[in-house]
Tab-separated table of C-alpha atoms in Angstrom:
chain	number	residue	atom	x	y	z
A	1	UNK	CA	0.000	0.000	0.000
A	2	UNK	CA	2.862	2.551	0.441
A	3	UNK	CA	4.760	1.654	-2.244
A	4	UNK	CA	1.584	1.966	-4.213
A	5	UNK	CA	1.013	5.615	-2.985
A	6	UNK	CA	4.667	6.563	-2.948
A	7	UNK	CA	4.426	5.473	-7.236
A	8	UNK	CA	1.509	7.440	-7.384
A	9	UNK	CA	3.199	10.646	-5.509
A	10	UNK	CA	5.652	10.308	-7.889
A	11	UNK	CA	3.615	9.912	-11.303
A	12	UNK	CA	1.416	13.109	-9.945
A	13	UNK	CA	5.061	15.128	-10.206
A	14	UNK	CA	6.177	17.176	-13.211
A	15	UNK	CA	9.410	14.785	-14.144
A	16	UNK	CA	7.170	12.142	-16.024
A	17	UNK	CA	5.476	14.325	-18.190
A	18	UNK	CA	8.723	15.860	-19.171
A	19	UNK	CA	10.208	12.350	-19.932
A	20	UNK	CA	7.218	11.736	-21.717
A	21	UNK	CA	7.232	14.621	-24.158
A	22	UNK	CA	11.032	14.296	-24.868
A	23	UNK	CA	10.749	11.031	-25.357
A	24	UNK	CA	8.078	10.873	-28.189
A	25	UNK	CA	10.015	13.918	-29.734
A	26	UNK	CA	12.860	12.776	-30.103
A	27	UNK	CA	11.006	9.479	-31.484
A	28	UNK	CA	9.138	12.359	-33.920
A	29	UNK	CA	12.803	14.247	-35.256
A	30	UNK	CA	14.502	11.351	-36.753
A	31	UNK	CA	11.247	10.409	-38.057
A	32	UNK	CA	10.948	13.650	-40.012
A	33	UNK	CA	14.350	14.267	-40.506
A	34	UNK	CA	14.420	10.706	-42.380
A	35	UNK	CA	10.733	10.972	-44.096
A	36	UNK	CA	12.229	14.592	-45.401
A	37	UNK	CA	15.413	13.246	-46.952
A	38	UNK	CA	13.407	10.208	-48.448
A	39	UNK	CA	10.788	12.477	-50.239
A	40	UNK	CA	13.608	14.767	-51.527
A	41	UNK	CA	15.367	12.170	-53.129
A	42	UNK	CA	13.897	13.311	-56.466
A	43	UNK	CA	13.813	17.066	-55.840
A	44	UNK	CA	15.187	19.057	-59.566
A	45	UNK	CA	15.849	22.897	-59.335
A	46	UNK	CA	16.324	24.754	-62.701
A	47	UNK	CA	19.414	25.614	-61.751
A	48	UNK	CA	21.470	23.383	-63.970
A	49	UNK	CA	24.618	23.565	-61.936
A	50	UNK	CA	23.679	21.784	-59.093
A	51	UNK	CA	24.305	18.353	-58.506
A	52	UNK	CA	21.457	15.632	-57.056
A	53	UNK	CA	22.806	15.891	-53.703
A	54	UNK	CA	23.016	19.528	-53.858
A	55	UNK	CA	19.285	19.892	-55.118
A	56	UNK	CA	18.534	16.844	-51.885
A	57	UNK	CA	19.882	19.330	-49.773
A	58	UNK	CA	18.258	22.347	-51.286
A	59	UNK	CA	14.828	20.647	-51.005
A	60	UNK	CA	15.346	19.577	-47.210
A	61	UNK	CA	16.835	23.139	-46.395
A	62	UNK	CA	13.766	24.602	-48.269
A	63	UNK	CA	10.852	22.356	-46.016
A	64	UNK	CA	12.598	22.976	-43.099
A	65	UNK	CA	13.013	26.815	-43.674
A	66	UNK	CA	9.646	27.098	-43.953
A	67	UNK	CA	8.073	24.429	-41.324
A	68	UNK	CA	10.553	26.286	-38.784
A	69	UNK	CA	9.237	29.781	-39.755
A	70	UNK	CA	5.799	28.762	-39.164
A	71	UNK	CA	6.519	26.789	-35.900
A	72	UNK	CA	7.888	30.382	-34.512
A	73	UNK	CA	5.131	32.612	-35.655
A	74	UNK	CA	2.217	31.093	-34.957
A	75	UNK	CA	2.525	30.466	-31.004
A	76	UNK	CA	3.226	33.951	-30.531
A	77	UNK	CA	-0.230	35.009	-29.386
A	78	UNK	CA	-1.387	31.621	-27.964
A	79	UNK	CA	1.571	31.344	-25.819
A	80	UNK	CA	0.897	34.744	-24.484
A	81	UNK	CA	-2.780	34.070	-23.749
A	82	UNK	CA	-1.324	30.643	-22.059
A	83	UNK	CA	0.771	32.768	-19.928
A	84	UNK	CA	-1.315	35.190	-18.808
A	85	UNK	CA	-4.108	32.309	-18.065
A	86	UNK	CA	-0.802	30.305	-16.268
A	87	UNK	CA	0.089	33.844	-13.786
A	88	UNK	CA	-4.187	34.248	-12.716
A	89	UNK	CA	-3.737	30.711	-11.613
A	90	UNK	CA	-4.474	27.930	-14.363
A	91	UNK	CA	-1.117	26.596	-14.296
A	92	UNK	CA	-2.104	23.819	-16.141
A	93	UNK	CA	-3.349	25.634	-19.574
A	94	UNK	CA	0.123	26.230	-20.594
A	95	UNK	CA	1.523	22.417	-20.513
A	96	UNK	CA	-2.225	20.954	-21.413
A	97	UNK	CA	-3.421	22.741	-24.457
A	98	UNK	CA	0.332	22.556	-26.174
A	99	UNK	CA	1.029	18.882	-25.466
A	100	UNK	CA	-2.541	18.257	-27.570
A	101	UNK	CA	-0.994	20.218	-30.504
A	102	UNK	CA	1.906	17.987	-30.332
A	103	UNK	CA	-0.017	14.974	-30.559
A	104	UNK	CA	-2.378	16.640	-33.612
A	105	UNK	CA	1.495	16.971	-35.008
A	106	UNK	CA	2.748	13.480	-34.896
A	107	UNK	CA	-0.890	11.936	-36.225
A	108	UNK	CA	-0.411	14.025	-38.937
A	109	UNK	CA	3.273	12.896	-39.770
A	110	UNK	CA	1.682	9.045	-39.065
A	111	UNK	CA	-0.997	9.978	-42.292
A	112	UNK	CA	1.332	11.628	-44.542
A	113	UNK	CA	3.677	8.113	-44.488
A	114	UNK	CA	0.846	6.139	-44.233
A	115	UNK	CA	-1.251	7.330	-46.665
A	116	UNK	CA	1.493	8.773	-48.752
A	117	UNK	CA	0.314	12.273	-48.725
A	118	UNK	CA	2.314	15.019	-49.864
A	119	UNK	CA	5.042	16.131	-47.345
A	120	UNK	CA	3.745	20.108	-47.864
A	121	UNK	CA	0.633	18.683	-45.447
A	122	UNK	CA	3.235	18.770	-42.598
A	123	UNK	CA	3.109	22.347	-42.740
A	124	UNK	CA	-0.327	22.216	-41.927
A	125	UNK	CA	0.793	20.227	-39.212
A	126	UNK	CA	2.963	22.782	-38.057
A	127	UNK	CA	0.318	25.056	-38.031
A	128	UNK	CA	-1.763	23.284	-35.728
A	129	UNK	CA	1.218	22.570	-33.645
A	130	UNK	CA	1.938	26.548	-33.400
A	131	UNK	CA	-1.609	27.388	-32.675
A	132	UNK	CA	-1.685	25.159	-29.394
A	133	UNK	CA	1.168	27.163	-27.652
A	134	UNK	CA	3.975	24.409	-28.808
A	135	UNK	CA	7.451	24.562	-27.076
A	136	UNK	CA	6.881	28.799	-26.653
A	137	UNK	CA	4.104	27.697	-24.357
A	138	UNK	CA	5.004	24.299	-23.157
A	139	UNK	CA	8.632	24.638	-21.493
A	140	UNK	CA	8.000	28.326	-19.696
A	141	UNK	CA	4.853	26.668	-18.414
A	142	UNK	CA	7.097	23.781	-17.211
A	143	UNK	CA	9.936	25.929	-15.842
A	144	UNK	CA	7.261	28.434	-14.507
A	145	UNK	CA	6.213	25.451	-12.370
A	146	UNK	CA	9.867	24.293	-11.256
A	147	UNK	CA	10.480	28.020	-10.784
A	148	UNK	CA	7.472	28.634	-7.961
A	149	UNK	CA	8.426	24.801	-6.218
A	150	UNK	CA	12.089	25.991	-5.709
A	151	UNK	CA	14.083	28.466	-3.931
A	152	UNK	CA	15.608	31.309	-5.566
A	153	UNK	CA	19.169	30.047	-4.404
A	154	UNK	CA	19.003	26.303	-5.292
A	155	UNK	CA	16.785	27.709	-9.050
A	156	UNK	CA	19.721	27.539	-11.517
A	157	UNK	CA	20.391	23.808	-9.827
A	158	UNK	CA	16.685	22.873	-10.365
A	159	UNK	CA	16.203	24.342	-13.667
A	160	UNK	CA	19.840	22.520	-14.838
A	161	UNK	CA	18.503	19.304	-13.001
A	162	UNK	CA	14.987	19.398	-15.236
A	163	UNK	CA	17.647	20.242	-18.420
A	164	UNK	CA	19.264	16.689	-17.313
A	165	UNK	CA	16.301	14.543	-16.974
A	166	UNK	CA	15.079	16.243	-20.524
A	167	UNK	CA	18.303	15.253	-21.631
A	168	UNK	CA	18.565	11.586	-20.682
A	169	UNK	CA	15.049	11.026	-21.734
A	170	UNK	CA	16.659	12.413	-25.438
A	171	UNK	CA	19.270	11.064	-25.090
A	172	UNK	CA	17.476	7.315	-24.696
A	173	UNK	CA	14.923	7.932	-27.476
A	174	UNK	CA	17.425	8.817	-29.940
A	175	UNK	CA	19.228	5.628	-29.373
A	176	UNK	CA	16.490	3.409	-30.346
A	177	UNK	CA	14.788	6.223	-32.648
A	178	UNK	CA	17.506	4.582	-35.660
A	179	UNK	CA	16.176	1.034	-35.288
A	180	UNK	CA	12.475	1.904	-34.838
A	181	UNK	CA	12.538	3.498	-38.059
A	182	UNK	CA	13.649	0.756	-40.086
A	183	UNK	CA	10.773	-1.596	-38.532
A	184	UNK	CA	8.299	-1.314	-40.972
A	185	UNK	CA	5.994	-3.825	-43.130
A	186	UNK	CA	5.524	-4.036	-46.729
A	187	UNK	CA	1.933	-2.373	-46.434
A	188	UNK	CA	3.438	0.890	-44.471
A	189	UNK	CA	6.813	1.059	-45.097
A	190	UNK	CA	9.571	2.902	-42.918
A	191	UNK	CA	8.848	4.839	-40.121
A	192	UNK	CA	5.331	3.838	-39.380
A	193	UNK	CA	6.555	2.006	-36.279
A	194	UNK	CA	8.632	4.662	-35.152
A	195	UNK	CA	5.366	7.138	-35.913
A	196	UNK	CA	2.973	4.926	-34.315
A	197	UNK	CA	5.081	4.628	-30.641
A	198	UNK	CA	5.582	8.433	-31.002
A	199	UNK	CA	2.071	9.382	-31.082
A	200	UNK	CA	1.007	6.987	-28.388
A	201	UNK	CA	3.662	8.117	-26.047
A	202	UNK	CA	2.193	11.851	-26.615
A	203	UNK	CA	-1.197	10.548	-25.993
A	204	UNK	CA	-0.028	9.414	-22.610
A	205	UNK	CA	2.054	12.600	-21.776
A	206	UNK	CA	-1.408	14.321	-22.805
A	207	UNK	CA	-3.531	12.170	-20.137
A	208	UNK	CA	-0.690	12.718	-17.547
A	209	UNK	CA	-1.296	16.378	-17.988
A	210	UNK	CA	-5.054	16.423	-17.612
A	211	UNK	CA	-5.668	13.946	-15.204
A	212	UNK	CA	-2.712	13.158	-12.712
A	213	UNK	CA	-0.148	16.189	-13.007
A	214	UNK	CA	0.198	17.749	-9.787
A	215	UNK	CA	-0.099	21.741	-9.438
A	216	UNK	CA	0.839	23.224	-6.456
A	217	UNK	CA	-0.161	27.270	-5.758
A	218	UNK	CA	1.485	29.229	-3.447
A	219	UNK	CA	-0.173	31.802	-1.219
A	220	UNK	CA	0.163	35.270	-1.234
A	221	UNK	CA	2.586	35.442	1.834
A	222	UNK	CA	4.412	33.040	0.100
A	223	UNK	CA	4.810	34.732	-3.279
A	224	UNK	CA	5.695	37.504	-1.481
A	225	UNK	CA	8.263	36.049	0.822
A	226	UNK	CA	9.959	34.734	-2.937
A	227	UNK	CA	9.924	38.135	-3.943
A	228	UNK	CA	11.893	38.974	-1.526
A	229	UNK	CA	14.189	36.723	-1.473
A	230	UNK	CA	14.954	37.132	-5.176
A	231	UNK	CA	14.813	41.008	-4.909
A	232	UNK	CA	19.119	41.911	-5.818
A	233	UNK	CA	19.109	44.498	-2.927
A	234	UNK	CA	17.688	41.775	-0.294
A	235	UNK	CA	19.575	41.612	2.980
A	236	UNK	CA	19.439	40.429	6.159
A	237	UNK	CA	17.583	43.850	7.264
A	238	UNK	CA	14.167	44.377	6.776
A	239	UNK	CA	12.858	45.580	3.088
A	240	UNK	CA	10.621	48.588	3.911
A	241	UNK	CA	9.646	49.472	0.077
A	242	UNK	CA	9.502	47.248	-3.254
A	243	UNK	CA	12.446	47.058	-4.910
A	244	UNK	CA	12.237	48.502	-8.647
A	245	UNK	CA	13.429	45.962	-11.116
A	246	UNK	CA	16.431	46.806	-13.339
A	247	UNK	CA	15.065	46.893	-16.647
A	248	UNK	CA	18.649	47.124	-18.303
A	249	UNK	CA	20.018	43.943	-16.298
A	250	UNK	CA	16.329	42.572	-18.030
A	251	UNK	CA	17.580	43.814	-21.136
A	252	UNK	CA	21.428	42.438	-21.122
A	253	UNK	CA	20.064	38.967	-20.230
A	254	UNK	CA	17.380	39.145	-22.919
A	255	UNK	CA	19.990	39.951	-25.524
A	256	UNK	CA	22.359	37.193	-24.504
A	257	UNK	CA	20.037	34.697	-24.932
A	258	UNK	CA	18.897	35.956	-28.481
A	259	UNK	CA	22.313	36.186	-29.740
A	260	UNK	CA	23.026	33.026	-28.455
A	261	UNK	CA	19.964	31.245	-29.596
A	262	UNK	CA	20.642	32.446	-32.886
A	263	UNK	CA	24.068	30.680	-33.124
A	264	UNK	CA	22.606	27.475	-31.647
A	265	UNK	CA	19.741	27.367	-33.393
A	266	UNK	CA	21.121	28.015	-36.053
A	267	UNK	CA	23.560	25.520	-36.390
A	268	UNK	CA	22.018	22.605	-35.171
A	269	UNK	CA	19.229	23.536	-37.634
A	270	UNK	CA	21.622	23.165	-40.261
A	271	UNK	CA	23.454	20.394	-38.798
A	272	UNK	CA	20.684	17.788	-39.413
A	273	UNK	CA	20.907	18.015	-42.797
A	274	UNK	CA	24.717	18.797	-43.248
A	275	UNK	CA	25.309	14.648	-41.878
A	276	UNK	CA	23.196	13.630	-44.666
A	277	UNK	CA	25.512	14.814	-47.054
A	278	UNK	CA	28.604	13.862	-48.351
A	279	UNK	CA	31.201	12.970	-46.796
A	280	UNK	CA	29.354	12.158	-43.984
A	281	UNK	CA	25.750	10.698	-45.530
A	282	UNK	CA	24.338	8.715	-42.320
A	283	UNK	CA	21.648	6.233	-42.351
A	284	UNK	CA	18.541	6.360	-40.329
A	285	UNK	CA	20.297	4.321	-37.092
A	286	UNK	CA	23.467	6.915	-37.240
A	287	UNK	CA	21.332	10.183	-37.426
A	288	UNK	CA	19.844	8.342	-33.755
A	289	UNK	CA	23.225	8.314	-32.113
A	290	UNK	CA	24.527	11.756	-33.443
A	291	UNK	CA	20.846	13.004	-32.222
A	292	UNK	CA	21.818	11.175	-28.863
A	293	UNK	CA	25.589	12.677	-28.739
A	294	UNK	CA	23.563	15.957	-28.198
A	295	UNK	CA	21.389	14.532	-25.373
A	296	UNK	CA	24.398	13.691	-23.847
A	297	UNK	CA	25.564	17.729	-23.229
A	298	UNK	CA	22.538	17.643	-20.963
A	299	UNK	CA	23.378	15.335	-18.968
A	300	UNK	CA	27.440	16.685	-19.251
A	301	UNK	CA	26.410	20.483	-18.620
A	302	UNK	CA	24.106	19.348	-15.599
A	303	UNK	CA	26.995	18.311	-14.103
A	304	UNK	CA	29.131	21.348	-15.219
A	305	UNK	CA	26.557	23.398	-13.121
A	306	UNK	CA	27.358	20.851	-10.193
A	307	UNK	CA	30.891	21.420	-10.463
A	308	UNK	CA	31.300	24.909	-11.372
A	309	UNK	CA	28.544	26.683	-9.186
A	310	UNK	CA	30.583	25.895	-6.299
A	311	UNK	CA	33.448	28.148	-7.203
A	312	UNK	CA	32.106	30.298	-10.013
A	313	UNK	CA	28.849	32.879	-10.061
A	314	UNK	CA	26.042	31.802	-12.668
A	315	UNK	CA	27.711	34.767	-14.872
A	316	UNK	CA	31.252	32.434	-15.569
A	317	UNK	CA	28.612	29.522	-15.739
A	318	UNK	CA	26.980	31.338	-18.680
A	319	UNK	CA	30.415	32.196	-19.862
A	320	UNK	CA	31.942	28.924	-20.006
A	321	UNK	CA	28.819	27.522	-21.565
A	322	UNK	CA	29.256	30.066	-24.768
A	323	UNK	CA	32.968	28.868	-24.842
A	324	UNK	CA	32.286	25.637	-24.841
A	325	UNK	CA	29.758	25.920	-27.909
A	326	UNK	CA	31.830	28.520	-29.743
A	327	UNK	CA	35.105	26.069	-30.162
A	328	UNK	CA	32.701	23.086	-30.888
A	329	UNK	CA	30.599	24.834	-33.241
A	330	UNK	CA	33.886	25.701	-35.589
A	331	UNK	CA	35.685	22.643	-35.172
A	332	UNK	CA	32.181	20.995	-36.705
A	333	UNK	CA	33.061	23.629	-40.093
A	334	UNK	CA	35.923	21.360	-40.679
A	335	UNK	CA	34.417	17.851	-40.071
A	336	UNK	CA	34.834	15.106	-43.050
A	337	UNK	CA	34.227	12.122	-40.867
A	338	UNK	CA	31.820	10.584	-38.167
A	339	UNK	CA	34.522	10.340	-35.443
A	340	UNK	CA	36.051	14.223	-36.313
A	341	UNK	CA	31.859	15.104	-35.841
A	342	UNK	CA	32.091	13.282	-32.250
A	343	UNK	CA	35.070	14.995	-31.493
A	344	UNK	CA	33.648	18.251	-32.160
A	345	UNK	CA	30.473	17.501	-30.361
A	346	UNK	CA	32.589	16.587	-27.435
A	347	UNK	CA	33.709	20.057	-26.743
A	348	UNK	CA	30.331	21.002	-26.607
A	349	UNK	CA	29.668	19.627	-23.244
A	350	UNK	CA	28.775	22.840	-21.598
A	351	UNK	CA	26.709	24.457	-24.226
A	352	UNK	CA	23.459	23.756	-22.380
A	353	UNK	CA	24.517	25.961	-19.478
A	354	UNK	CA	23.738	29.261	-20.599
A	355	UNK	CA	19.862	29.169	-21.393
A	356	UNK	CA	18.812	27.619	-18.228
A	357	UNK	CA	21.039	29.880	-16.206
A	358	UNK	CA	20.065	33.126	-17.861
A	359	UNK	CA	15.981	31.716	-17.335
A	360	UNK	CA	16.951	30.991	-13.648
A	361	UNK	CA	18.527	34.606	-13.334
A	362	UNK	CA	15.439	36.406	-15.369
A	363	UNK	CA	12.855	34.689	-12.314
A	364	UNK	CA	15.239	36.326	-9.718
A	365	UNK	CA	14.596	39.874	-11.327
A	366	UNK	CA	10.576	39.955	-11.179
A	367	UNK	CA	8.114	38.875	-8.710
A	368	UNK	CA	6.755	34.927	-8.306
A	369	UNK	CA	3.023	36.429	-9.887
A	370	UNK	CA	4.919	37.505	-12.813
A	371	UNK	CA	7.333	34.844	-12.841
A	372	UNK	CA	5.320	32.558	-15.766
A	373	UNK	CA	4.731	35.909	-18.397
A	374	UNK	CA	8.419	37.099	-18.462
A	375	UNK	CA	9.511	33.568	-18.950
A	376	UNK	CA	6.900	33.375	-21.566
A	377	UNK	CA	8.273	36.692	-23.056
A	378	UNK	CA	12.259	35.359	-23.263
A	379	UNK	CA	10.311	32.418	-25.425
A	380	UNK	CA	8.609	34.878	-27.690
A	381	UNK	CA	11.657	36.801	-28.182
A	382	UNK	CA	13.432	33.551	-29.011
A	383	UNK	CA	10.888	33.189	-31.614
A	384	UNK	CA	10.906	36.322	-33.127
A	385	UNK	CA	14.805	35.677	-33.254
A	386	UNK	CA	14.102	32.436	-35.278
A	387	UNK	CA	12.203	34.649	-38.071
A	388	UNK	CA	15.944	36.393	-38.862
A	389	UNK	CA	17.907	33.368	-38.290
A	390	UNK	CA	16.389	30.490	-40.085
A	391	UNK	CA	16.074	31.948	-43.554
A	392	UNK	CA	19.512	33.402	-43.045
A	393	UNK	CA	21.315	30.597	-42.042
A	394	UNK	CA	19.222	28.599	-44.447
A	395	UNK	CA	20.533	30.979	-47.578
A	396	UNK	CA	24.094	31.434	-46.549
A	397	UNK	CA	24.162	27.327	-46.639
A	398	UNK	CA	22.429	26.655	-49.753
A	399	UNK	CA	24.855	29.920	-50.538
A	400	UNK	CA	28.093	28.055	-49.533
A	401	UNK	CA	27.435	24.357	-50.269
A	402	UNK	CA	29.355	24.022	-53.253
A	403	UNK	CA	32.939	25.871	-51.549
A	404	UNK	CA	32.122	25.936	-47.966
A	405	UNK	CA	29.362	24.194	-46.595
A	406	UNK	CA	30.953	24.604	-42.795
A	407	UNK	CA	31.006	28.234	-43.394
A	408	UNK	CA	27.308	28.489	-41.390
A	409	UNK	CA	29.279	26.808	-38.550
A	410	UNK	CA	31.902	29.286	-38.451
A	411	UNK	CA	29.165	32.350	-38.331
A	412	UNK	CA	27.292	30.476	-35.436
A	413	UNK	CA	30.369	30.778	-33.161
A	414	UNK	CA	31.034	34.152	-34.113
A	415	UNK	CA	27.804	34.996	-32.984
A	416	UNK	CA	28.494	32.909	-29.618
A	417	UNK	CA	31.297	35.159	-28.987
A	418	UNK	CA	29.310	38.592	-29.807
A	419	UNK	CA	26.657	36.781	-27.122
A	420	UNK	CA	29.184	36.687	-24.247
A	421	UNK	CA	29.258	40.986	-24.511
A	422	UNK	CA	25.990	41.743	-22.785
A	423	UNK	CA	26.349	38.695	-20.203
A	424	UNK	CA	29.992	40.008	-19.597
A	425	UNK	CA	28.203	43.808	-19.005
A	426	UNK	CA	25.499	42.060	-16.556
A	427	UNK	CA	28.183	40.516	-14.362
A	428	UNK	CA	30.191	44.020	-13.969
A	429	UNK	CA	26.852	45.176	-12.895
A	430	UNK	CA	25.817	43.259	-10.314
A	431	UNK	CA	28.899	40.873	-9.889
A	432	UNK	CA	28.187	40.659	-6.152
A	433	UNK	CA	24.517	38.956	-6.525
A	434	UNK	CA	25.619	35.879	-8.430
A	435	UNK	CA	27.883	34.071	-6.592
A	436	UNK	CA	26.964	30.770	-4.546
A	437	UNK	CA	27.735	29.512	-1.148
């Protein structure tokens, strides 16, 4: 009987649903990733001097330009609306109504290989996914959650320790993502399997949301007892008036994780496609283990955090995160061969720190009520960054395929090192505030 309730105590937390969700989407990339490259096998551009693999790549860069676009713009106002619901107390809108846009998603994917439908339908797809909230709304309605159970000392080790258990999950579902997809029977053909345990693992992480996920509200006195805690001019005297927030240390942070975002979104974006090409040209089973060599930096920056945060403020944790991505990033523009990729993805094993840190050091500027909307705003901004950067990292590869097709790699860690300005500004600011006992 107590092992029984203790199981159910568990399921009722947050950390199943977010293994859950990671695990059928990591299930759902390779699946697309692989259903993309098969149905631009046969892609022809006028331009005559373009090889097959070049007009392959084209094609895929093309889909995914535009299915990324659309995933950005159209949870804009729905994740606001999901926020704003989430801060007057219906904390569960914001994880609910997106996880039901990413089943719609996956069903969708299952039809188009199914009933061999024409891949432009999963833009439809994306739609739908967008107009549910989708990641804008899902993961600063998960962290908005982790934020209000935690302590603003122990955040940044909470957030990093969510980051880990998302990363694991990933990191297992990309391992057997490869062989799923290549179950198949002669009626369906490859990736139906893969498809089909996807969408029933989002149907669970769906019913875990409605019916057993746990939401705990804090009272007022609580709120405001966090608000005070997380207030930068907090000491051990009393606080007689409300501390004004410092819009500019809002602003630094904002812009380090934009420019940063760009470079790592726009890399990896790229980087999907780049292993299907010569010299590299992975199968199915090998794009699951390079997808799961980037699960692994969750699970290797989680325990940078638990390392580093001892000695170092979250500032040199952010720092040390951009390094690590910046020299990974352009070692991968030289990579010929599967082991040189692995050894550039190995010096990435920080790059997860910075995003989670800068989220943990955004809730320690506002107020617990307002916690949810100004995580909900870094999102948005993210997204709006994704409008400039996709396209643009899109064009300069198609651009730079034929002399340079690393070149996008070498602009992403540029951009890394631009990021590191305003972070670098924010801890000569308030230097004193970020260090940990």
């Amino acid at each position: 009987m107590t092992l029984c309730r203790t199981v159910f105590t568990v399921l009722r937390q947050i950390e199943p649903l977010i293994m859950l969700e990671q695990l059928g989407s990591t299930l759902f990339d390779t699946a697309l990733q692989m259903v993309v490259k098969d149905r631009s096998e046969n892609a022809t551009y006028t331009d005559t001097h373009l090889s097959r693999e070049e007009s392959q790549q084209k094609a895929m860069t093309d889909f995914y330009m535009i299915f990324n676009l659309i995933v950005k713009l159209t949870p804009i106002l729905p994740a606001l609306l999901l926020a704003r619901l989430g801060d007057r107390g219906w904390r569960r809108f914001p994880i609910m109504v997106p996880l039901s846009g990413y089943l719609m998603s996956r069903v969708m994917l299952l039809l188009v290989v199914i009933l061999r439908l024409p891949l432009e339908v999963m833009f439809g797809a994306a739609v739908l996914f967008g107009l549910s909230g989708g990641f804008c709304a899902f993961w600063p309605g998960v962290m908005t959650l982790v934020s209000l159970d935690s302590t603003a000392d122990d955040r940044t080790k909470v957030m990093m320790r969510v980051e880990l258990l998302y990363g694991a999950t990933g990191l297992v579902g990309s391992l057997i993502s490869g062989h799923l997809f290549l179950l198949y029977s002669s009626n369906l053909g490859n990736g139906t399997v893969l498809l089909v345990v996807s969408t029933l693992v989002h149907l669970l992480c769906l019913l875990h949301s409605i019916f057993l996920l746990q939401i705990k509200q804090k009272s007022k006195n609580e709120m405001e007892e966090d608000y005070h805690l997380m207030s930068p001019d907090s000491s051990d005297g009393p606080v007689e008036a409300p501390v004004v927030i410092n819009k500019v240390n809002v602003a630094l942070l904002f812009v380090a994780a934009v420019l940063y975002l760009c470079a790592v979104g726009g890399a990896i974006e790229i980087l999907g496609i780049y292993v299907l090409k010569e010299p590299l040209s992975w199968t199915a089973t090998q794009v699951g283990y390079g997808n799961a060599a980037g699960c692994m930096i969750f699970i290797t920056s989680y325990i940078g955090v638990i390392v580093f945060r001892r000695c170092v403020s979250d500032v040199m944790l952010i720092l040390i995160g951009m390094i690590s991505f910046a020299s990974g990033i352009y070692f991968m523009s030289f990579v010929t061969s599967t082991h040189t990729f692995y050894l550039a993805r190995s010096l990435n094993l920080f790059a997860l720190i910075p995003l989670p840190t800068i989220r943990a050091l955004l809730s320690q500027q506002v107020s617990a009520s307002s916690c949810g909307t100004t995580l909900t705003f870094l999102q948005l901004a993210l997204k709006f960054a994704g409008l400039a950067y996709i396209p643009a990292f899109t064009k300069i590869y198609q651009g730079t395929l034929s002399w340079f097709p690393g070149f996008v790699f070498t602009l992403a860690s540029i951009l890394t090192v631009l990021g590191m300005i305003p972070i670098s500004i924010f801890g000569c600011r308030s230097p004193q505030r970020q260090r940990h006992n």
